[in-house]
């Protein structure tokens, strides 16, 4: 790409982004993006003026009134009623707004609102007359007053309203950099004005920032009761259902519409409550819960009706990831920082907003007054009335309601998840055996008594706390006190710390767990010396914890020491040695041969020394399955996991953490094998149990959300999948810190989803973040996973128009991958296919063909004959052949793969579209010749 | 497949489109005069017609030409694509010719002259100036970024909507939309500069909607 064209692309990126921003945010974007290039900046600013300004005359002539901008013949200069129209000051869905002045010498400036001619019909005229009557009655200090009304010469109804000199409430808040408290106070005023209208039986129906102005004096005025509808005074508020209101829907601003408006269901005061929820969302976060741009209107409407809105705090976290500079600006205009803002929103404000935004009108705040009250309570530090929806309510219903028929358009190019997620695997009975061997009987009894005491706190008859406490709350409140009560018995105290440390870890409270284990270890060593068995056990648990929180290198070092210690002190035929082998294997990368070797050794050992249906064997089978999954040997993985599950189902309670882990992994394997139905069924069963045992805040739930996202993505439900991934990422990050491999995994899934949703810039940001995280936690140049993320990022470059950069980066990455792997691997093949796609697009047909033939050979060898990835490679080849005029061969390829595509779909939509186009061209060429 | 001499315009257009699609570079030059005649005729008919407002209506015009010239025969997707490419080029020539006539400028030598009265009924003086400015600005744009220029060209002169342009250029709808929004703003800015019109920013003054 030459210099001029590159500059144009840069200009286009900046310009388009700038059109979506306002005020300080826009300025910040241009500061950042132009980075001192004044010429570029002046040019973009002029373009922004042109963009917002009037059309060229010839544009009006070419596009007429049908233009996407909704051009309307203006009234400027004409006299309407007793007003002279001075200039246009706004356009809405339904009409135009002009600044006008009285012609009879009163010197009064007013806002004159005229309906667009295409909406003028008898119904509209009737509605206008009605609106006039309604508004004449509505006198409130925070509502713009209606002054006059009538019909223009060309038959269009008009209204004359008090002119308000002010800014939309969101801009007002941003320009004054109001903090959350001031914003909430203004919002409360808005609620009370809406309430006044509701008491007069008037629903606004189109509340949005541009309809809520704040004057220079800080006075709030609600405007434009444009589609307000008189509620029938003979009915009560709940039973209003007038089918006549439905035709108004097309006039709505969809970003602010409530689900019932989108669906054409009756509109009530609860509809305004919803709009107030959206307004509050925007005031707090500068974002809207559902994205208007980049998605089609029907997609937006589906989001409004089906998608759970992300909590405002999550929206902030989300924006902070994709656009940290922008989010910093947004937070600054709220006198805050992104992280602080997120924390401020988390909790009550999230709950209040989500309560107002519930899909079902009767589950929202019953009145605007209740909403205003909750705001007042929040500001006063009192508990709010709104209740958060449970996690299972928010998600369960979407999962349940989804039918498989929507799966027709599922396109996936790559596996989304390299499933690495065994969470808990300790066999409790083994642990108990070990404990008994290590400790004197009396110490065990003392610890038991202390724990019994601790749990008695939770008994409502023995404790004033009341209610039943969950274990994690109990630990948080009382563990410190119990530990310090044992100051004079260091052996018991150390043992208790060890036990409590492990309980904390089991509840995902890793940093506290680690602290307790470290204290226990030093305590034990000071009593019994370094060669003590219990110290060795604590040391081992610490090593495992290291690995689970992402510090794999250190974990490996420690685990090798632990293995050596156990082998020399226990002999090689001992269960703890098998456990050591397995734990060390977990800390090794999937591609390493040593890992497989260790796991097989552990399994053999267990088969020798344990009964055949022992959970220890199930645990080994599980870990082996994860390696098989990674090698795309899905069938074997499913088989191993099914064996493991059958043992576990028998030996453990259904809610046992290990049972849940095996099931979660089996779900992952089924997804990979495209057995989505079975995966989803198992997933639902698993979710309920996980929530019951771990609560909403646990790695299990995070993991489930990630699998759920994967299933949804596979089904083509990308928006919903994105939310699932985001919630998962949020949980992972909070529980495991930002550097854990699972964080990388889910970040990468988010990147893939953003790409599919047509947001390549954001996708690239996610992937770059994943690369950065990965770089910190492993030896990157040898790690196929890491390299594969780089390939994914490179492939996105071509979508951003940087074709040459994409080609170069992909080639470089493939070279590294070839060096890192002993033999060809599915990740290498996937990356080859990406490179082939780039080559195909830039016309390097020979090179594309070679890559695709190689990939096809590899896939045919390993995958089932009907696998979508085989079809993908065939389609690529078909396109190469079509472009080189080899029609016969192309036709063959297309025929063999199009059927598979329509049944499965597994490629990027653009790729499928290109294939279909190519096939069509070929077909039309065939019939002509 | 090769058009024979004396074929009806309809068949002839189909034939040339086909050759164009197969990479025959000369076909384009043969095609445009055929389209030019037909599209001018449609424009004149519209002007003589009953309709009071004489909008330029490029969308309607191009599509009507398509119906008249191609509706009869079977036409492949690729040929259809070629047609809209050629038709938008023709439309641009026609508009520039009208604009030059309206401003009573000498044509730079070429196909047909446009009756001044038609030009006066079709375009205001200001619109004519805008068209000439757009014509030049589009040339500049195509030197900077050919794709953006083609998107604007197809939207403005070819009357194609975003989805149709995406199909013609084989790029995503989103790319088309971005190119169009950017290209249009750039065009307005260039035209305003050319004609000495100041651009004001409506968002800097308090407004009411």
Coordinates of C-alpha atoms in Angstrom, one line a residue, chain A residues 298-529:
Chain A
X298 CA -32.7 -6.4 13.7
X299 CA -29.7 -7.6 15.6
X300 CA -30.0 -4.6 18.0
X301 CA -33.7 -5.5 18.5
X302 CA -32.8 -9.0 19.3
X303 CA -30.2 -7.9 21.8
X304 CA -32.7 -5.6 23.5
X305 CA -35.3 -8.4 23.8
X306 CA -33.0 -11.3 24.7
X307 CA -29.5 -10.3 25.8
X308 CA -28.9 -9.7 29.5
X309 CA -27.5 -6.2 29.7
X310 CA -24.0 -6.2 31.1
X311 CA -23.8 -4.6 34.5
X312 CA -22.5 -1.0 34.2
X313 CA -19.3 -1.9 36.1
X314 CA -18.7 -4.6 33.6
X315 CA -19.3 -2.2 30.7
X316 CA -16.6 0.0 32.2
X317 CA -14.2 -2.9 32.6
X318 CA -15.0 -3.9 29.0
X319 CA -14.3 -0.4 27.6
X320 CA -11.2 -0.1 29.7
X321 CA -9.9 -3.2 28.0
X322 CA -10.7 -2.3 24.4
X323 CA -10.0 1.4 24.7
X324 CA -8.1 2.3 27.8
X325 CA -7.4 5.9 26.7
X326 CA -11.1 6.5 25.9
X327 CA -12.1 5.0 29.2
X328 CA -9.6 7.1 31.1
X329 CA -11.2 10.2 29.5
X330 CA -14.7 9.1 30.4
X331 CA -13.7 8.4 34.0
X332 CA -11.9 11.7 34.2
X333 CA -15.1 13.5 33.2
X334 CA -16.7 11.8 36.2
X335 CA -13.9 12.9 38.5
X336 CA -12.7 9.3 38.7
X337 CA -10.4 6.7 37.3
X338 CA -11.6 3.6 35.3
X339 CA -10.8 1.3 38.2
X340 CA -12.4 3.5 40.8
X341 CA -15.4 4.0 38.6
X342 CA -15.8 0.3 38.2
X343 CA -15.7 -0.2 41.9
X344 CA -18.1 2.7 42.5
X345 CA -20.6 1.0 40.2
X346 CA -20.1 -2.5 41.4
X347 CA -22.9 -3.4 43.9
X348 CA -25.8 -1.2 44.5
X349 CA -25.6 1.0 41.3
X350 CA -25.3 -2.1 39.1
X351 CA -28.3 -3.6 40.9
X352 CA -30.4 -0.4 40.5
X353 CA -29.7 -0.1 36.8
X354 CA -30.2 -3.8 36.1
X355 CA -33.5 -3.7 38.0
X356 CA -34.8 -0.8 35.8
X357 CA -33.6 -2.7 32.7
X358 CA -35.3 -6.0 33.3
X359 CA -36.9 -7.4 30.2
X360 CA -40.3 -8.0 31.7
X361 CA -42.1 -4.7 32.5
X362 CA -43.6 -6.2 35.7
X363 CA -40.3 -7.1 37.1
X364 CA -38.9 -3.6 36.9
X365 CA -39.4 -0.8 39.4
X366 CA -43.2 -0.4 39.6
X367 CA -43.0 3.4 39.4
X368 CA -40.4 6.1 38.6
X369 CA -40.8 7.1 42.2
X370 CA -39.4 3.8 43.4
X371 CA -36.4 4.3 41.2
X372 CA -36.0 7.8 42.5
X373 CA -36.3 6.5 46.0
X374 CA -33.5 3.9 45.5
X375 CA -31.3 6.6 44.1
X376 CA -32.0 8.7 47.2
X377 CA -31.3 5.7 49.5
X378 CA -28.1 5.0 47.7
X379 CA -27.0 8.7 48.1
X380 CA -28.0 8.5 51.7
X381 CA -26.0 5.3 52.3
X382 CA -29.1 3.3 53.0
X383 CA -29.8 -0.2 51.6
X384 CA -31.6 -0.1 48.3
X385 CA -34.8 -1.9 47.6
X386 CA -33.7 -3.5 44.3
X387 CA -32.6 -7.1 44.3
X388 CA -30.0 -8.5 41.9
X389 CA -31.2 -11.2 39.6
X390 CA -29.5 -14.4 40.4
X391 CA -26.8 -15.6 38.0
X392 CA -28.9 -18.6 37.1
X393 CA -31.9 -16.5 36.4
X394 CA -30.0 -14.2 34.1
X395 CA -28.4 -17.0 32.2
X396 CA -30.5 -20.1 32.7
X397 CA -33.5 -18.8 30.9
X398 CA -31.5 -17.9 27.8
X399 CA -29.8 -21.2 27.6
X400 CA -33.1 -23.0 28.1
X401 CA -34.9 -20.9 25.6
X402 CA -32.5 -21.3 22.8
X403 CA -33.5 -23.7 20.2
X404 CA -31.0 -25.4 17.9
X405 CA -32.7 -24.3 14.8
X406 CA -30.7 -21.0 14.8
X407 CA -27.6 -23.0 14.3
X408 CA -27.8 -22.7 10.6
X409 CA -25.4 -19.8 10.3
X410 CA -22.6 -21.0 12.6
X411 CA -19.2 -20.2 11.2
X412 CA -16.0 -21.1 13.0
X413 CA -12.6 -21.0 11.6
X414 CA -10.7 -22.1 14.7
X415 CA -11.3 -23.9 17.9
X416 CA -12.2 -21.3 20.4
X417 CA -11.0 -23.0 23.5
X418 CA -8.0 -25.0 24.2
X419 CA -9.7 -26.6 27.1
X420 CA -7.3 -26.5 30.1
X421 CA -9.4 -26.6 33.0
X422 CA -9.1 -29.3 35.6
X423 CA -10.0 -27.4 38.7
X424 CA -10.0 -29.6 41.7
X425 CA -8.8 -33.1 41.6
X426 CA -7.8 -34.2 45.1
X427 CA -9.3 -37.3 46.2
X428 CA -10.5 -36.6 49.7
X429 CA -10.1 -40.1 50.9
X430 CA -6.5 -40.3 49.8
X431 CA -5.9 -37.0 51.6
X432 CA -7.3 -38.3 54.8
X433 CA -5.1 -41.4 54.6
X434 CA -2.1 -39.2 54.2
X435 CA -3.2 -37.0 57.1
X436 CA -3.5 -39.9 59.5
X437 CA 0.0 -41.1 58.6
X438 CA 1.5 -37.7 59.2
X439 CA -0.1 -36.5 62.4
X440 CA -0.3 -37.7 65.8
X441 CA -3.9 -38.6 66.8
X442 CA -4.2 -35.9 69.5
X443 CA -3.3 -33.0 67.1
X444 CA -5.9 -34.2 64.7
X445 CA -8.5 -34.3 67.4
X446 CA -7.6 -30.8 68.5
X447 CA -7.9 -29.4 65.0
X448 CA -11.2 -31.2 64.6
X449 CA -12.5 -29.6 67.7
X450 CA -11.4 -26.1 66.6
X451 CA -13.1 -26.6 63.3
X452 CA -16.3 -27.8 65.0
X453 CA -16.2 -24.7 67.1
X454 CA -15.7 -22.6 64.0
X455 CA -18.7 -24.1 62.3
X456 CA -20.9 -23.8 65.3
X457 CA -20.8 -20.1 64.8
X458 CA -23.0 -20.7 61.8
X459 CA -25.6 -22.5 63.8
X460 CA -28.5 -20.1 64.4
X461 CA -29.2 -21.6 67.9
X462 CA -25.7 -21.1 69.1
X463 CA -24.7 -17.8 67.5
X464 CA -26.3 -14.3 67.5
X465 CA -25.3 -13.8 63.8
X466 CA -28.6 -15.4 62.6
X467 CA -29.4 -17.0 59.3
X468 CA -27.1 -19.6 57.8
X469 CA -23.6 -18.6 56.7
X470 CA -21.9 -19.9 53.7
X471 CA -18.5 -21.5 54.3
X472 CA -16.6 -18.8 52.6
X473 CA -18.3 -16.0 54.7
X474 CA -17.6 -18.0 57.8
X475 CA -13.9 -18.3 57.0
X476 CA -13.6 -14.6 56.2
X477 CA -15.3 -13.6 59.5
X478 CA -13.8 -16.1 61.9
X479 CA -10.7 -17.9 60.7
X480 CA -8.3 -15.2 61.9
X481 CA -9.8 -15.2 65.4
X482 CA -9.7 -18.9 65.7
X483 CA -6.1 -19.1 64.5
X484 CA -4.9 -16.5 67.0
X485 CA -6.6 -18.3 69.8
X486 CA -4.1 -21.1 69.3
X487 CA -0.9 -19.0 69.8
X488 CA 0.4 -21.3 72.6
X489 CA 0.0 -24.5 70.5
X490 CA 2.2 -23.9 67.4
X491 CA 1.8 -27.5 66.1
X492 CA -2.0 -27.3 66.2
X493 CA -2.0 -23.7 64.9
X494 CA 0.2 -24.7 61.9
X495 CA -2.0 -27.7 61.1
X496 CA -5.1 -25.5 61.3
X497 CA -3.5 -22.9 59.0
X498 CA -2.7 -25.7 56.5
X499 CA -6.3 -26.9 56.6
X500 CA -7.8 -23.5 56.4
X501 CA -5.4 -22.5 53.6
X502 CA -6.6 -25.4 51.6
X503 CA -10.3 -24.5 52.3
X504 CA -9.5 -21.0 51.1
X505 CA -8.0 -22.3 47.9
X506 CA -10.9 -24.6 47.3
X507 CA -13.1 -21.4 47.5
X508 CA -10.9 -19.6 45.0
X509 CA -9.4 -17.3 47.6
X510 CA -5.9 -17.9 46.4
X511 CA -3.9 -15.1 47.9
X512 CA -5.2 -15.7 51.4
X513 CA -4.8 -19.4 50.9
X514 CA -1.2 -19.0 49.9
X515 CA -0.5 -16.8 52.9
X516 CA -1.9 -19.4 55.2
X517 CA 0.1 -22.2 53.6
X518 CA 3.3 -20.2 53.8
X519 CA 2.8 -19.5 57.4
X520 CA 2.0 -23.2 58.1
X521 CA 5.1 -24.3 56.2
X522 CA 7.5 -22.1 58.1
X523 CA 5.8 -23.0 61.4
X524 CA 6.1 -26.7 60.7
X525 CA 9.7 -26.4 59.6
X526 CA 10.7 -24.6 62.7
X527 CA 9.1 -27.3 64.8
X528 CA 10.2 -30.5 62.9
X529 CA 12.9 -29.5 60.5

